[in-house]
Amino acid sequence: MSAEIEDLLKRYQNYPNVSGIIILDPFAIPIKTTMEYTLTVHYAALISTLTYKAAKMITNLDASNELVTIRLRTKVHEVIVLPSENYIIIVVQNPGT
Amino acid sequence: MSKIYLKAMEDVVQRNTDNTNRITEQAQGFVVSENAGDSLLHTSFDLTTAQSIVKHLHASFLKLAQSCVRDLDTDDKLCFLRVKTRKHEFLVSPEEAFTVTVVL
């Protein structure tokens, strides 16, 4: 598990434009982060709530379907959320437009 | 007032028929809803499916996503939202007065 997380961090961190990576456990506690701590906790609280609501929303629309990923494009940056079984990966990137 | 407003929206929908036809060539369908009252404006789905998408996705989840982005940075704004599931993908574009969702 820990080695797996390290591999994930290394893989995503090498991408261009990636400005931050946070990995949460299922209880929305940050395990690993490349961002400043206060911002990490802020992202963790908000994005984990959003992820759980998204999973529930998908189930409401179609009971046999399930959530794979969420992408939030804002004016400043883009937040990509990848929920998996044991943790939630949050990647913040600045896509050049 | 509301009737005049809805009439204007219907005119916009009529003028964009070419665009919506092009969307339906690539995607499963689309849903357009008004932001003020979360009412359905235009869709290529059947009414039950469209109302379900408006209720769960536009009225509930999109508002939550927008408030999350606002909480993280008060100057920021949600421009586009993609929710990928195992069966299909929802592409949500929130605008000033209406919201467009394309289901891929």
GROMACS .gro file of N, CA, C and O in nm, chain A residues 20-63:
model
  176
   20GLY      N    1  -0.014   2.023  -0.782
   20GLY     CA    2  -0.032   1.967  -0.649
   20GLY      C    3  -0.098   1.832  -0.656
   20GLY      O    4  -0.182   1.807  -0.741
   21ILE      N    5  -0.059   1.743  -0.564
   21ILE     CA    6  -0.118   1.610  -0.554
   21ILE      C    7  -0.147   1.583  -0.407
   21ILE      O    8  -0.062   1.608  -0.322
   22ILE      N    9  -0.268   1.534  -0.380
   22ILE     CA   10  -0.305   1.496  -0.244
   22ILE      C   11  -0.364   1.357  -0.250
   22ILE      O   12  -0.441   1.326  -0.341
   23ILE      N   13  -0.327   1.272  -0.155
   23ILE     CA   14  -0.385   1.139  -0.146
   23ILE      C   15  -0.452   1.128  -0.009
   23ILE      O   16  -0.389   1.151   0.093
   24LEU      N   17  -0.582   1.094  -0.011
   24LEU     CA   18  -0.660   1.083   0.111
   24LEU      C   19  -0.693   0.937   0.138
   24LEU      O   20  -0.709   0.858   0.044
   25ASP      N   21  -0.710   0.905   0.266
   25ASP     CA   22  -0.765   0.773   0.298
   25ASP      C   23  -0.918   0.782   0.297
   25ASP      O   24  -0.973   0.889   0.277
   26PRO      N   25  -0.990   0.670   0.312
   26PRO     CA   26  -1.136   0.678   0.299
   26PRO      C   27  -1.203   0.769   0.402
   26PRO      O   28  -1.319   0.805   0.383
   27PHE      N   29  -1.132   0.806   0.509
   27PHE     CA   30  -1.191   0.898   0.607
   27PHE      C   31  -1.151   1.042   0.582
   27PHE      O   32  -1.160   1.125   0.672
   28ALA      N   33  -1.105   1.072   0.461
   28ALA     CA   34  -1.071   1.209   0.420
   28ALA      C   35  -0.956   1.266   0.502
   28ALA      O   36  -0.948   1.387   0.524
   29ILE      N   37  -0.866   1.181   0.546
   29ILE     CA   38  -0.744   1.227   0.614
   29ILE      C   39  -0.631   1.223   0.513
   29ILE      O   40  -0.606   1.119   0.451
   30PRO      N   41  -0.559   1.334   0.494
   30PRO     CA   42  -0.451   1.332   0.395
   30PRO      C   43  -0.338   1.239   0.437
   30PRO      O   44  -0.286   1.248   0.549
   31ILE      N   45  -0.301   1.149   0.346
   31ILE     CA   46  -0.189   1.059   0.370
   31ILE      C   47  -0.061   1.121   0.315
   31ILE      O   48   0.040   1.129   0.384
   32LYS      N   49  -0.067   1.163   0.189
   32LYS     CA   50   0.049   1.224   0.124
   32LYS      C   51   0.003   1.353   0.059
   32LYS      O   52  -0.111   1.363   0.012
   33THR      N   53   0.092   1.450   0.052
   33THR     CA   54   0.056   1.575  -0.015
   33THR      C   55   0.182   1.643  -0.065
   33THR      O   56   0.290   1.628  -0.006
   34THR      N   57   0.170   1.714  -0.176
   34THR     CA   58   0.279   1.800  -0.222
   34THR      C   59   0.243   1.947  -0.207
   34THR      O   60   0.317   2.032  -0.253
   35MET      N   61   0.131   1.975  -0.144
   35MET     CA   62   0.087   2.113  -0.126
   35MET      C   63   0.104   2.156   0.019
   35MET      O   64   0.133   2.074   0.106
   36GLU      N   65   0.084   2.284   0.042
   36GLU     CA   66   0.094   2.340   0.176
   36GLU      C   67  -0.017   2.282   0.265
   36GLU      O   68  -0.126   2.251   0.218
   37TYR      N   69   0.010   2.268   0.395
   37TYR     CA   70  -0.077   2.188   0.481
   37TYR      C   71  -0.218   2.245   0.492
   37TYR      O   72  -0.316   2.173   0.481
   38THR      N   73  -0.229   2.377   0.514
   38THR     CA   74  -0.362   2.436   0.531
   38THR      C   75  -0.447   2.415   0.406
   38THR      O   76  -0.565   2.378   0.414
   39LEU      N   77  -0.386   2.439   0.291
   39LEU     CA   78  -0.458   2.419   0.165
   39LEU      C   79  -0.495   2.273   0.146
   39LEU      O   80  -0.602   2.241   0.094
   40THR      N   81  -0.406   2.183   0.189
   40THR     CA   82  -0.434   2.040   0.177
   40THR      C   83  -0.557   2.001   0.256
   40THR      O   84  -0.645   1.930   0.206
   41VAL      N   85  -0.566   2.049   0.381
   41VAL     CA   86  -0.682   2.016   0.464
   41VAL      C   87  -0.809   2.073   0.402
   41VAL      O   88  -0.915   2.010   0.402
   42HIS      N   89  -0.798   2.194   0.348
   42HIS     CA   90  -0.913   2.256   0.284
   42HIS      C   91  -0.963   2.173   0.165
   42HIS      O   92  -1.081   2.141   0.153
   43TYR      N   93  -0.869   2.138   0.078
   43TYR     CA   94  -0.904   2.052  -0.036
   43TYR      C   95  -0.962   1.919   0.011
   43TYR      O   96  -1.060   1.870  -0.043
   44ALA      N   97  -0.899   1.860   0.113
   44ALA     CA   98  -0.944   1.728   0.159
   44ALA      C   99  -1.088   1.732   0.204
   44ALA      O  100  -1.169   1.647   0.166
   45ALA      N  101  -1.123   1.833   0.284
   45ALA     CA  102  -1.259   1.840   0.336
   45ALA      C  103  -1.360   1.860   0.223
   45ALA      O  104  -1.462   1.791   0.215
   46LEU      N  105  -1.331   1.953   0.133
   46LEU     CA  106  -1.430   1.988   0.030
   46LEU      C  107  -1.439   1.880  -0.076
   46LEU      O  108  -1.549   1.840  -0.117
   47ILE      N  109  -1.326   1.831  -0.125
   47ILE     CA  110  -1.329   1.737  -0.237
   47ILE      C  111  -1.380   1.601  -0.192
   47ILE      O  112  -1.448   1.531  -0.268
   48SER      N  113  -1.352   1.562  -0.068
   48SER     CA  114  -1.403   1.432  -0.023
   48SER      C  115  -1.555   1.435  -0.013
   48SER      O  116  -1.623   1.341  -0.053
   49THR      N  117  -1.610   1.547   0.038
   49THR     CA  118  -1.756   1.559   0.040
   49THR      C  119  -1.814   1.552  -0.100
   49THR      O  120  -1.913   1.483  -0.126
   50LEU      N  121  -1.749   1.623  -0.192
   50LEU     CA  122  -1.796   1.623  -0.331
   50LEU      C  123  -1.792   1.482  -0.390
   50LEU      O  124  -1.884   1.440  -0.461
   51THR      N  125  -1.686   1.408  -0.358
   51THR     CA  126  -1.673   1.273  -0.413
   51THR      C  127  -1.783   1.181  -0.363
   51THR      O  128  -1.844   1.106  -0.440
   52TYR      N  129  -1.810   1.188  -0.233
   52TYR     CA  130  -1.916   1.101  -0.179
   52TYR      C  131  -2.051   1.139  -0.236
   52TYR      O  132  -2.133   1.052  -0.268
   53LYS      N  133  -2.076   1.268  -0.251
   53LYS     CA  134  -2.203   1.311  -0.311
   53LYS      C  135  -2.213   1.266  -0.456
   53LYS      O  136  -2.320   1.227  -0.504
   54ALA      N  137  -2.100   1.270  -0.527
   54ALA     CA  138  -2.102   1.227  -0.667
   54ALA      C  139  -2.134   1.079  -0.678
   54ALA      O  140  -2.214   1.037  -0.762
   55ALA      N  141  -2.072   0.999  -0.591
   55ALA     CA  142  -2.099   0.855  -0.595
   55ALA      C  143  -2.246   0.829  -0.569
   55ALA      O  144  -2.309   0.745  -0.634
   56LYS      N  145  -2.304   0.903  -0.474
   56LYS     CA  146  -2.446   0.883  -0.444
   56LYS      C  147  -2.534   0.931  -0.559
   56LYS      O  148  -2.636   0.869  -0.591
   57MET      N  149  -2.493   1.042  -0.622
   57MET     CA  150  -2.571   1.095  -0.734
   57MET      C  151  -2.575   0.995  -0.849
   57MET      O  152  -2.679   0.974  -0.911
   58ILE      N  153  -2.460   0.933  -0.878
   58ILE     CA  154  -2.454   0.836  -0.987
   58ILE      C  155  -2.544   0.717  -0.957
   58ILE      O  156  -2.615   0.665  -1.044
   59THR      N  157  -2.542   0.673  -0.829
   59THR     CA  158  -2.628   0.562  -0.792
   59THR      C  159  -2.775   0.598  -0.804
   59THR      O  160  -2.858   0.516  -0.845
   60ASN      N  161  -2.809   0.724  -0.770
   60ASN     CA  162  -2.948   0.768  -0.785
   60ASN      C  163  -2.993   0.767  -0.930
   60ASN      O  164  -3.107   0.733  -0.962
   61LEU      N  165  -2.902   0.806  -1.021
   61LEU     CA  166  -2.941   0.811  -1.161
   61LEU      C  167  -2.954   0.670  -1.220
   61LEU      O  168  -3.044   0.642  -1.298
   62ASP      N  169  -2.861   0.581  -1.184
   62ASP     CA  170  -2.863   0.446  -1.239
   62ASP      C  171  -2.799   0.354  -1.135
   62ASP      O  172  -2.681   0.366  -1.105
   63ALA      N  173  -2.879   0.263  -1.081
   63ALA     CA  174  -2.835   0.187  -0.965
   63ALA      C  175  -2.717   0.096  -0.998
   63ALA      O  176  -2.637   0.064  -0.910
   0.00000   0.00000   0.00000
